[in-house]
XYZ file of C-alpha atoms in Angstrom:
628
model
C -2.902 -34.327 45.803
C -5.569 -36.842 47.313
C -8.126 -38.539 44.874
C -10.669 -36.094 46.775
C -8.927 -32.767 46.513
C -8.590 -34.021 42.728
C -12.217 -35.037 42.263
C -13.795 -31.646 43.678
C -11.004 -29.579 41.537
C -12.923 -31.534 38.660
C -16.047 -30.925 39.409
C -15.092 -27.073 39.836
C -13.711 -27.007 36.130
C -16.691 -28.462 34.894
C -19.185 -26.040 36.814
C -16.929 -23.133 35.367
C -17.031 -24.077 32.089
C -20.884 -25.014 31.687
C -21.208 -21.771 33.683
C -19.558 -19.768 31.065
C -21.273 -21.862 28.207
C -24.734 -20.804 29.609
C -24.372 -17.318 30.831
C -22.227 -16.142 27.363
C -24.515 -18.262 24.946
C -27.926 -17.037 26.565
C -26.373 -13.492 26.876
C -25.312 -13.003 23.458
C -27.916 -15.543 22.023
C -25.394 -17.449 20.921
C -23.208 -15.178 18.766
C -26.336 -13.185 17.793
C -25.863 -10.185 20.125
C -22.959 -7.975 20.958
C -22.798 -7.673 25.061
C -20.550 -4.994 26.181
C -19.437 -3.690 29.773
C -19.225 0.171 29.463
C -18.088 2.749 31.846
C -19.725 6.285 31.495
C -19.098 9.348 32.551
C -21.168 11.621 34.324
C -21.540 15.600 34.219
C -19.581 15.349 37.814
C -16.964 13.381 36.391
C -18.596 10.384 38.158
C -18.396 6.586 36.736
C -21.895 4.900 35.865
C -21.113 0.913 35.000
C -23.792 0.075 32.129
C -23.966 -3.347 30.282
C -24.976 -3.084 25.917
C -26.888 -5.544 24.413
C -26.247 -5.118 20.742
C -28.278 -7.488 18.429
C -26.781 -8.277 15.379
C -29.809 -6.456 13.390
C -29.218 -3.139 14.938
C -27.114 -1.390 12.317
C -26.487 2.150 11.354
C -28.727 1.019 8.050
C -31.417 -0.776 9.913
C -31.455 0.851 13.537
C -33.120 -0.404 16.427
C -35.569 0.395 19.440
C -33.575 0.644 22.358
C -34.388 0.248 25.942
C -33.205 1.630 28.843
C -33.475 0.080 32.061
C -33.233 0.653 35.817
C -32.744 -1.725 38.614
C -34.284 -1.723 41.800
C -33.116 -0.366 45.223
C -29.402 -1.408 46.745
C -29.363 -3.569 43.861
C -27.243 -4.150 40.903
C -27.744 -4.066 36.607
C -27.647 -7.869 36.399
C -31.085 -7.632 38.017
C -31.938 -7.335 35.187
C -30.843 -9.407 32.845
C -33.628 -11.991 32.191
C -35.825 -8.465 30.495
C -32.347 -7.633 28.312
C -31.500 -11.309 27.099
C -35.589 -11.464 26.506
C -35.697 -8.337 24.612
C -31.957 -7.958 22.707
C -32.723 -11.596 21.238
C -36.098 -10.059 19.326
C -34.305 -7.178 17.860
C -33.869 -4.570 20.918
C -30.754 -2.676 21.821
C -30.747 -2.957 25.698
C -28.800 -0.816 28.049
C -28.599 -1.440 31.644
C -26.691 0.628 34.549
C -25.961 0.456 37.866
C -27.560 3.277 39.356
C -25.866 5.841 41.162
C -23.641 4.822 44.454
C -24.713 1.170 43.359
C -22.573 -1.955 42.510
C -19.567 -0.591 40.095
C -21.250 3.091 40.046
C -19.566 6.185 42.000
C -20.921 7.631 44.871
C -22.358 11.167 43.370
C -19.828 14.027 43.746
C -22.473 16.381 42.488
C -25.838 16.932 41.572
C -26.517 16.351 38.195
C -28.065 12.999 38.765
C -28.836 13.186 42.316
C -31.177 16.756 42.451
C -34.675 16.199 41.926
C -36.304 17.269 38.667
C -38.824 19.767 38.962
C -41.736 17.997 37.032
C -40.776 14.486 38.047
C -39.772 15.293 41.375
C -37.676 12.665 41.112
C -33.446 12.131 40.377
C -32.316 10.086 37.823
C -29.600 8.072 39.294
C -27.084 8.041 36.615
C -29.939 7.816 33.715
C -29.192 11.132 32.237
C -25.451 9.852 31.958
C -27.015 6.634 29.715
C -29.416 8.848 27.915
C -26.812 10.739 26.263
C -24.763 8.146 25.659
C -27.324 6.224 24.274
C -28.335 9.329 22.034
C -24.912 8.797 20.230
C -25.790 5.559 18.733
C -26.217 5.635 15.401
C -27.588 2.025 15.676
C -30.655 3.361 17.633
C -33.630 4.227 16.436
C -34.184 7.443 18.279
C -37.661 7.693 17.737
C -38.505 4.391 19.728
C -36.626 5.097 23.105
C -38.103 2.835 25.867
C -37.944 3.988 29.485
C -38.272 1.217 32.352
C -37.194 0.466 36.163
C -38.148 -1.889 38.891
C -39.339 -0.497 42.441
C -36.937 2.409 42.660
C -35.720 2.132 39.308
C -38.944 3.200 37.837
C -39.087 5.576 39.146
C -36.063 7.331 38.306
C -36.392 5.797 34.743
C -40.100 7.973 35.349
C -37.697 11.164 35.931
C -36.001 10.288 32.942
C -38.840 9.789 30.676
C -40.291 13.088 32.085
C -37.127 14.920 31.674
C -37.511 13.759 27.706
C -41.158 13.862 27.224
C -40.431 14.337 23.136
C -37.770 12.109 22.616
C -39.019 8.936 24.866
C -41.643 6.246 22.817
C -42.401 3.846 25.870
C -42.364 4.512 30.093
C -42.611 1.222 31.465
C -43.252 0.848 35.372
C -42.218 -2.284 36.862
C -43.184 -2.978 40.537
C -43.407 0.604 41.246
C -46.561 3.508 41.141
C -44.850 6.485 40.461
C -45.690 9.015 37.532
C -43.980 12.253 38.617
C -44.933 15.140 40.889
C -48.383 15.081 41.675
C -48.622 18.643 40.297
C -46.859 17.163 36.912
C -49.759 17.078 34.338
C -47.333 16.448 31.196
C -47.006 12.929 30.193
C -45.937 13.093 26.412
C -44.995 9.179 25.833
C -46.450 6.059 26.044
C -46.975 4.073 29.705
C -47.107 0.852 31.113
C -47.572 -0.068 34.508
C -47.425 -3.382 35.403
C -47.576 -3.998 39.364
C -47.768 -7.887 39.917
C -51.224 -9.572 42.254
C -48.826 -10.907 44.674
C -46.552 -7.760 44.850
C -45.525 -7.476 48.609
C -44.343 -3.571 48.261
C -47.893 -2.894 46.807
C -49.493 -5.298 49.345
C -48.228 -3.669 51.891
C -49.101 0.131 50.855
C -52.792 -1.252 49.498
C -54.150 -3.417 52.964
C -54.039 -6.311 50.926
C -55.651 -4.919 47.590
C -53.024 -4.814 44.728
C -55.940 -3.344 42.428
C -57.094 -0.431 44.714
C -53.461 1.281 43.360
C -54.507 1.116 39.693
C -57.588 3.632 41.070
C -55.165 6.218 42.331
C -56.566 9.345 40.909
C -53.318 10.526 39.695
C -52.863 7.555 37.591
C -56.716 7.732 36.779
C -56.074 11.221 35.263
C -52.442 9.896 33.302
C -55.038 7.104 31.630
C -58.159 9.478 30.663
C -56.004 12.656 30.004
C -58.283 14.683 32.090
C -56.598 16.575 34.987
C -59.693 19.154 35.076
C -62.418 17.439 36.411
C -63.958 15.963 39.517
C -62.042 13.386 40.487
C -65.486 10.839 40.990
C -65.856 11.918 37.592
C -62.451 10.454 36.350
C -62.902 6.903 34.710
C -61.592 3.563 36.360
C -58.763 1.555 34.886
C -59.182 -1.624 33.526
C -56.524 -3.938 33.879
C -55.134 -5.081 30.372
C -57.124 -2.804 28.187
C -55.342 -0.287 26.223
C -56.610 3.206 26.003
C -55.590 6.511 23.831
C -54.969 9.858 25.440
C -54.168 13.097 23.646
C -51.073 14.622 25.237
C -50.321 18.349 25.403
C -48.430 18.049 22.152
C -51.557 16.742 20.325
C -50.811 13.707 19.421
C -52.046 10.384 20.607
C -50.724 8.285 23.326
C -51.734 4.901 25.017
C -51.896 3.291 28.469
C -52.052 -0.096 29.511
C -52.448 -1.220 32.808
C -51.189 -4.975 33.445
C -51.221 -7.031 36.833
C -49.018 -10.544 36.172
C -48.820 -13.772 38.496
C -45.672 -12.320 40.187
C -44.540 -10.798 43.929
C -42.160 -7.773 43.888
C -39.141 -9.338 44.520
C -39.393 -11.840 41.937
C -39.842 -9.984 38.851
C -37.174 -11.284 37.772
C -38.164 -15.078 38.421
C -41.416 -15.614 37.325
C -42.086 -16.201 33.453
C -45.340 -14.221 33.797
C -43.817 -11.163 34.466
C -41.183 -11.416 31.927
C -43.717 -12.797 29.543
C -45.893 -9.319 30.535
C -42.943 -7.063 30.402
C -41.970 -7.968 27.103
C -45.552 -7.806 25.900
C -45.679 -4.578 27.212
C -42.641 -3.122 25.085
C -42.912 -5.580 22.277
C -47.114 -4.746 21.510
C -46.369 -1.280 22.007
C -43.113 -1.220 19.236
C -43.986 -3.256 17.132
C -41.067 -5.316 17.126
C -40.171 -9.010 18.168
C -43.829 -9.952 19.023
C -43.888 -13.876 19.243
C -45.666 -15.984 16.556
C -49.358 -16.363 17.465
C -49.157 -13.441 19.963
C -51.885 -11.170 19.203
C -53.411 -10.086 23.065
C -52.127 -10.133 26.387
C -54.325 -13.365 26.395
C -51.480 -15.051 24.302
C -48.906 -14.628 26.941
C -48.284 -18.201 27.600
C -47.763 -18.152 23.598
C -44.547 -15.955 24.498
C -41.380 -18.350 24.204
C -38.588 -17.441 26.995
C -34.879 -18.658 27.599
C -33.930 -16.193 30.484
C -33.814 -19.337 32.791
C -30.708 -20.346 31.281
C -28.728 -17.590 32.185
C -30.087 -17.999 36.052
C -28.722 -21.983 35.599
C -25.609 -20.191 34.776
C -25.468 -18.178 37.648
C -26.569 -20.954 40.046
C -23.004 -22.743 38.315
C -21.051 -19.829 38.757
C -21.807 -19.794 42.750
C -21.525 -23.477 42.855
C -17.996 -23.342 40.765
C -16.822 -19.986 43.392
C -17.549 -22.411 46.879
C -16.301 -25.682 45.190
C -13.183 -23.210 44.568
C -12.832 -22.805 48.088
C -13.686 -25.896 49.279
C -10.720 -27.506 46.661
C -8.258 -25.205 47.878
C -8.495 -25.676 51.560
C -8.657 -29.494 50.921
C -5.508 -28.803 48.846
C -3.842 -26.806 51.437
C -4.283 -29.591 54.507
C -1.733 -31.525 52.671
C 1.099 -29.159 52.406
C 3.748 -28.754 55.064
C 2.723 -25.458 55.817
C -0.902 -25.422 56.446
C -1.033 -29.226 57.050
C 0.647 -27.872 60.592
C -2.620 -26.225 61.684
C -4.573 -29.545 62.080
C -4.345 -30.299 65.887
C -4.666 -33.061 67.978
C -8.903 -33.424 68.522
C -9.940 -31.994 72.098
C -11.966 -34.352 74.571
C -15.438 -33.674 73.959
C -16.875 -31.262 76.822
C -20.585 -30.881 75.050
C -24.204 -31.640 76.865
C -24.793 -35.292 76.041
C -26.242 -35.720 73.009
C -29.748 -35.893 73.335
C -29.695 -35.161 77.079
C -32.449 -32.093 78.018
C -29.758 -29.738 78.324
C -28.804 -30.755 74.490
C -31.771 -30.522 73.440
C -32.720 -26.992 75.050
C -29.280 -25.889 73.925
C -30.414 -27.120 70.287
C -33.968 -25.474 70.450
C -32.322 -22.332 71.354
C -29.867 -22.186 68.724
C -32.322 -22.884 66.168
C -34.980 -20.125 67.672
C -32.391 -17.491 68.743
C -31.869 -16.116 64.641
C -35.768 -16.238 63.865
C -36.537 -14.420 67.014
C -34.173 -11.823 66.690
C -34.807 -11.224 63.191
C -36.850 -8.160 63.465
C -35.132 -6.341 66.237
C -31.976 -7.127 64.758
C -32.262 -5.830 61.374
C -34.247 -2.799 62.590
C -31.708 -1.871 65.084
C -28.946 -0.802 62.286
C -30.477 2.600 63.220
C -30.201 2.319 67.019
C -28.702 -0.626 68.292
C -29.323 -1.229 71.949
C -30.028 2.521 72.308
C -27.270 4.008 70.861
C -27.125 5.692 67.753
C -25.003 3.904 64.783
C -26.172 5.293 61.948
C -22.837 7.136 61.474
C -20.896 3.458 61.567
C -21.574 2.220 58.353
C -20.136 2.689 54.935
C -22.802 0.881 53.435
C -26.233 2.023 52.605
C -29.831 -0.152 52.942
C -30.041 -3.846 53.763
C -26.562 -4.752 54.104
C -26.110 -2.987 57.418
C -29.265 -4.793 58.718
C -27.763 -7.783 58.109
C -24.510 -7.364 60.346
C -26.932 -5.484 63.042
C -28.988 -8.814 63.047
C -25.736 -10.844 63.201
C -25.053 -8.586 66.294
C -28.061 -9.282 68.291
C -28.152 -12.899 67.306
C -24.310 -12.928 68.875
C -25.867 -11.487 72.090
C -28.030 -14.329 72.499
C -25.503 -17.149 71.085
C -23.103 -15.351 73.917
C -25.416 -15.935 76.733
C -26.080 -19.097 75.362
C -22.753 -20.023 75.609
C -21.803 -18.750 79.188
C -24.984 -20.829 80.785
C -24.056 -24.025 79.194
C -19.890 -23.069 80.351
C -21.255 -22.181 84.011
C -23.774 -25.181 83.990
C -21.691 -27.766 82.484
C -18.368 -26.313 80.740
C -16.360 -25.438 83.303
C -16.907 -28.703 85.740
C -16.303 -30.984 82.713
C -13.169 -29.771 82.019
C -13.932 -26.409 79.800
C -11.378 -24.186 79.041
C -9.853 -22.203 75.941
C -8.386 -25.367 74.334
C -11.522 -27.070 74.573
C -13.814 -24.013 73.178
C -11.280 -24.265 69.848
C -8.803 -21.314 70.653
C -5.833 -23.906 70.726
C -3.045 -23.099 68.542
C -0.907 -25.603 69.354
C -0.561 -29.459 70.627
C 1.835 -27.958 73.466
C -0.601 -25.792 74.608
C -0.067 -22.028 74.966
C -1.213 -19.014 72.566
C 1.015 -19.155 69.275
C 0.402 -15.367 67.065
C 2.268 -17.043 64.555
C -0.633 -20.106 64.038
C -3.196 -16.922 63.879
C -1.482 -15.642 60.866
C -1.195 -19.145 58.929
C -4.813 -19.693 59.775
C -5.570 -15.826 58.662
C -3.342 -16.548 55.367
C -5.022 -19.962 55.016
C -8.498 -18.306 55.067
C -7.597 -15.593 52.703
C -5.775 -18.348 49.660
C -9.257 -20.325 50.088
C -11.426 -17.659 49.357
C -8.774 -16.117 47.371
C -9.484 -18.927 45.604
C -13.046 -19.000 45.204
C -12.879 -14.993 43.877
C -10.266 -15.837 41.673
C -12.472 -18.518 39.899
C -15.407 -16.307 40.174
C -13.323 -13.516 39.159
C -11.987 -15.212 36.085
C -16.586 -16.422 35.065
C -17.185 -12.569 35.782
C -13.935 -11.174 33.520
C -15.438 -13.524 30.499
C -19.287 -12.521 30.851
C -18.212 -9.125 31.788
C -20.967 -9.512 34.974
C -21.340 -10.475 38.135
C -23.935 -12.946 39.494
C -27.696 -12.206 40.902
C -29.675 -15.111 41.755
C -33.439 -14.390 42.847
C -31.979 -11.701 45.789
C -29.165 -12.715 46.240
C -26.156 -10.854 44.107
C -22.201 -10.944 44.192
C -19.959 -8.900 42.053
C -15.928 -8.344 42.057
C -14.790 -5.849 44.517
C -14.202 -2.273 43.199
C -11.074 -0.785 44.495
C -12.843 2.085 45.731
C -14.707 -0.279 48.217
C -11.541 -1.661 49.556
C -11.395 -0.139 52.600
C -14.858 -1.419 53.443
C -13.374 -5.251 53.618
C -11.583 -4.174 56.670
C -14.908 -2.386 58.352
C -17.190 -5.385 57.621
C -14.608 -8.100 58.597
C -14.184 -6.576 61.906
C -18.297 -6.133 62.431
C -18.984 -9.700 61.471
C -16.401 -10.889 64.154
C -19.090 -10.930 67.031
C -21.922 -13.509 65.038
C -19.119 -16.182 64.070
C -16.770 -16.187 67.229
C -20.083 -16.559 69.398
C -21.853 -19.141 66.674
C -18.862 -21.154 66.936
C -18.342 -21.113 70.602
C -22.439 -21.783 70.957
C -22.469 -24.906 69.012
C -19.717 -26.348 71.077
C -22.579 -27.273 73.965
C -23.974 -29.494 71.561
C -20.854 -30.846 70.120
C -20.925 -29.211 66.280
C -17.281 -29.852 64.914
C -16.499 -32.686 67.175
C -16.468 -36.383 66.260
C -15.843 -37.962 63.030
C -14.249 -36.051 60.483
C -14.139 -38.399 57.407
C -16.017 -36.923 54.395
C -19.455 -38.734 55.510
C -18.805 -37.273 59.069
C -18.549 -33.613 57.997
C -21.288 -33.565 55.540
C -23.101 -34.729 58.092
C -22.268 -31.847 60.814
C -22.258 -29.025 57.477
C -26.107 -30.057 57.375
C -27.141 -30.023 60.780
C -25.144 -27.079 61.695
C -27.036 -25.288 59.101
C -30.333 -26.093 60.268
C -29.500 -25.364 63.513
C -28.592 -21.829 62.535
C -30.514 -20.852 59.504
C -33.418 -23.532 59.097
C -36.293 -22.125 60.957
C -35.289 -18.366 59.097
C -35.840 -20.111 55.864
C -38.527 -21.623 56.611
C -39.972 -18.182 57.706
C -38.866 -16.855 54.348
C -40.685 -19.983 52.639
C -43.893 -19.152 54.618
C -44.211 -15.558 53.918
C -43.698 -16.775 50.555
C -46.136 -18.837 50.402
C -49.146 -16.381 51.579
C -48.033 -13.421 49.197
C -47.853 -16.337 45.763
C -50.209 -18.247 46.647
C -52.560 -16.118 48.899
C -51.967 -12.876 47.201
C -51.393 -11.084 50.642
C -49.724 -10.243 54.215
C -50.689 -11.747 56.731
C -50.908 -8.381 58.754
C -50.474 -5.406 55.852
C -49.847 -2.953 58.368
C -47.172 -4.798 59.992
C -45.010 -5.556 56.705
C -45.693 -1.782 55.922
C -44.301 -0.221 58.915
C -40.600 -0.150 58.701
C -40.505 -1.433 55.282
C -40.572 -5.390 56.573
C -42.065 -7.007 53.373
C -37.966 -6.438 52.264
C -36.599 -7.242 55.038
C -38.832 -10.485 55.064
C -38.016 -11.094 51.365
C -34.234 -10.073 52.587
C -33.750 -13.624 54.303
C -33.148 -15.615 51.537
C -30.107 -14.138 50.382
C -28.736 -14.253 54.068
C -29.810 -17.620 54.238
C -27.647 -18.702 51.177
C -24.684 -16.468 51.929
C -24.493 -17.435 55.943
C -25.325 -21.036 54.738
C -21.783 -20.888 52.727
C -20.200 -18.823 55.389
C -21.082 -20.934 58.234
C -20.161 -24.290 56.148
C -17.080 -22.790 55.587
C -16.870 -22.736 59.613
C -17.519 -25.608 60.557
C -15.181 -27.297 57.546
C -12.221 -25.727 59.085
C -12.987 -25.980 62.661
C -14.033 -29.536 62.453
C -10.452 -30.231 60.561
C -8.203 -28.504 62.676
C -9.863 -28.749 65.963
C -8.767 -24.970 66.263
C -11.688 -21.925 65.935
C -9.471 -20.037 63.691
C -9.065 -20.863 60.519
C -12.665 -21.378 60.068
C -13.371 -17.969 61.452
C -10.924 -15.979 58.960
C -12.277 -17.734 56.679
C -16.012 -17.166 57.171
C -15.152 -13.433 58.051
C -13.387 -13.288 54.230
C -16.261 -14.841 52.609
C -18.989 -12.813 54.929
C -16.615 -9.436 53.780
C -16.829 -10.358 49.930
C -20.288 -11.205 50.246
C -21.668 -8.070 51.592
C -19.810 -5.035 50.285
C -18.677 -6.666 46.866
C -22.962 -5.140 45.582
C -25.566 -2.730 46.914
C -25.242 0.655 47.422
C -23.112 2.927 49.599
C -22.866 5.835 51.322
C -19.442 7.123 51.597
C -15.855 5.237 50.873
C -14.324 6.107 54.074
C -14.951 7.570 57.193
């Protein structure tokens, strides 16, 4: 094994290891919690993957509040892990699930979580399952049931809470304004809304005005406990102030309204939204309040840890590529795969720094900001025709591989002017483009299966390592947006699907950086850091930068540039979308040009980007059926 293949396997056990350190010891608070992985059952005979956070405290002698908790849409329950480390360390049993058709949970075979409830108007997404599991627990305290959800997870943790009007303490709203049918004018528990200044979602539905929402008359009504009068005549809500309402039952309720330093998306990454949310639970129990915490004033006062968990999770991607990267440096030096390195192919590219090169370089760079929009939006209708019956998927992960689509029209076109203009006269052919499989020239099947096995041990690789971090925390990963879990067996079928859809973006990316010579030239360790770093600039630096701008004006600005254009087909999460496809094609694409730029061959870098791209996209989210 060469001293580098040796030096990156180290570096890979050492990422693992502090990986598992941080994510188990934060998780558990080290050795003070219980963390479990459960699988429920639903009335349909459905599974519903939930996560326990037992605390040490909660005992059938001494049992605790317990909180139930929802993630957001196409998302998975690790979201929300920085709220259940947070809470379970001061005394809270937390349960998290993934909701219905999401991540690890079944796709509904009935209706028992999936049919609206009448006074909610709302389904509960696998919530009813948790509720009476949770309801089991003699380590609960049953009288202090907390209720909560992010964007679409409050709301069907709403459903739930309305569903159980006597049995649920707390509702807490996170990122979402919904309290049940409009005609609903029961609201037997305690709520908290918090909707952050910089919320996009809210931004977008409010012109800009984050506050407006707290004035909805609904909610007005839910706060003052009058649903009789003029609506003028309903009282205002003031942010932070805690008011008592009498409920239909007679007794006493309160509502809090809170607004944190946060954006929707990033609930879950901001320390003054977890520092709200667990004020808002923590004021309202009674329980695990922080020393010198006596008003939301005292927030900064609130001491949190959830960071190191996220640290963790950064490791445990870094350990999964470093995996992959080991393991095809490993495999170059057996017999076997060492046999798909080629002889290099004279150079055909623009000359570098020539106007061609340059346009050819502008283009590239342009091409996947431009298309953004019309390329995620046309997972409905692409070019006119009607797809939405082609996916297996459901939400953003289909606008992703749309947007890889158009993007490959463009890289396509890209590619043909540059072979017509330049290519073909300069000696351009298939050897040249990379689709050599041999020194002796000719088409070899037999080189496309080692390069197909080759990509599938190196990312075999990487899941194995991340398989092995996610079998000891019992998780999978979710940084910021972007999430990765094991693949359920049930989703099998979708690795073929996606591999063959994301065949168009990395064949044409590949064959489009060729006019400016990515993968050619040196390919010492220096060399091919170098190329990895321009090649992803080329193709994903001006979207991130997009994603950093729009990020910029909703944190710092508190608003859209144009409300009405991040409102209409739902942009603000398609905008807030990129940065997950930025780090997943940035991997994908390094992968790419790795292989390519070893082998002087296209295909071992593409199976290998088209395994990674697979694993990445249909390993989380939610779907819509299992086959076709």
């Amino acid at each position: 094994m060469k001293k580098g293949t040796r030096i990156l396997a180290l570096i890979t056990a050492v990422l693992f290891a502090l990986s598992l350190l941080l994510i188990i010891g934060t998780d558990t608070n080290w050795g003070k919690v219980e963390v479990t992985r459960m699988t429920l059952t639903s009335a349909d005979g459905d599974e519903i993957s939930a996560m326990l956070y037992k605390p040490s405290t909660a005992t059938p002698e001494t049992p605790a509040p317990a909180v139930l908790y929802a993630h957001g849409g196409n998302d998975m329950l690790e979201q929300g892990s920085s709220y259940a480390v947070e809470l379970a360390r001061r005394g809270y049993v937390v349960v998290s699930w993934d909701y219905t058709g999401c991540a690890r949970s079944d796709i509904p075979t009935g209706t028992s979580e999936t049919a609206p409830g009448q006074a909610s108007g709302a389904p509960t997404m696998g919530g009813e399952t948790v509720w009476n599991a949770v309801k089991l627990y003699n380590f609960v305290d049953h009288n202090r049931i907390i209720t909560s959800g992010h964007s679409m997870g409050g709301q069907y943790s709403m459903a739930l809470a309305i569903a159980h009007q006597q049995e649920v303490f707390l509702q807490v709203n996170l990122g979402m304004n919904f309290y049940g049918a409009p005609t609903n004018q029961q609201h037997d528990f305690n709520i908290a809304i918090i909707l952050g200044d910089s919320d996009e979602s809210t931004l977008a539905r409010s012109n800009n005005n984050v506050a407006s929402v707290f004035q909805a008359e609904q909610l007005r009504r839910i706060f003052s406990g009058d649903y009789t009068s003029e609506a003028d005549a309903v009282p205002a809500i003031e942010i932070g102030k805690r008011v008592s309402v009498t409920g239909t039952d007679g007794k006493e309720y309160h509502r809090t309204a809170y607004m944190p330093d946060s954006c929707h998306a990033y609930y879950l990454v901001d320390n003054d939204a977890v520092r709200t949310f667990v004020y808002a639970i923590t004021s309202e129990v009674g329980l695990g309040l922080d020393t010198g915490v006596a008003s939301v004033s005292d927030l900064n006062k609130i001491g949190l840890v959830w960071k190191v968990k996220d640290l963790g999770f950064i490791l445990m991607l870094a350990a999964t590529v470093c995996a992959m990267f080991t393991m095809a440096s490993f495999l170059f030096g057996t017999q076997m795969f060492g046999k798909l390195v080629l002889k290099p192919q004279p150079s055909i590219s623009f000359r570098k720094k020539s106007w061609q090169w340059w346009c050819a370089l502008a283009i590239m760079a342009i091409l996947p900001v431009a298309l953004y929009r019309p390329g995620i939006l046309a997972s409905r209708s692409f070019l006119g025709i009607n797809i939405n019956n082609l996916w297996l998927l459901g939400g953003t992960n289909n606008s992703y591989i749309s947007w890889q689509w158009m993007v490959s029209i463009g890289f396509l076109v890209l590619f043909l002017l540059y072979h017509f203009m330049w290519g073909r006269k300069n000696g351009g052919n298939a050897n040249s483009y990379g689709f050599v499989t041999s020194d002796a020239g000719g088409f070899h099947i037999s080189y496309l299966c080692i390069s197909f096995l080759f990509g599938l041990l190196t990312v075999g690789c990487g899941y194995l390592v991340f398989g092995l971090i996610s079998s000891y925390t019992q998780q999978g990963m979710h940084i910021a947006t972007f999430m990765m879990n094991t693949i359920k067996p049930n989703r099998t079928f979708l690795i073929l699907m996606y591999f063959l859809f994301q065949i168009p973006y990395f064949l044409t990316s590949s064959l489009a950086m060729k006019s400016i010579g990515i993968g050619e030239g040196d390919d010492s360790g220096k060399g091919t850091f170098k190329t990895l770093c321009i090649g992803t600039l080329i193709n994903l630096g001006l979207l991130f930068l997009l994603w950093f701008v729009f990020i910029l004006f909703v944190n710092v600005g508190n608003t859209l540039t144009s409300a009405n254009y991040f409102k209409n087909d739902r942009m603000y999460i398609y905008t807030i979308a990129i940065l997950p496809l930025v780090i997943g094609m940035t991997i994908a694409n390094a992968l790419n040009i790795y292989m390519s730029k070893k082998t002087h061959s296209i295909w071992p870098g593409l199976f290998t980007a088209l395994l990674w791209g697979s694993w990445m996209i249909i390993s989380c989210g939610g779907m819509t059926k299992y086959l076709y």
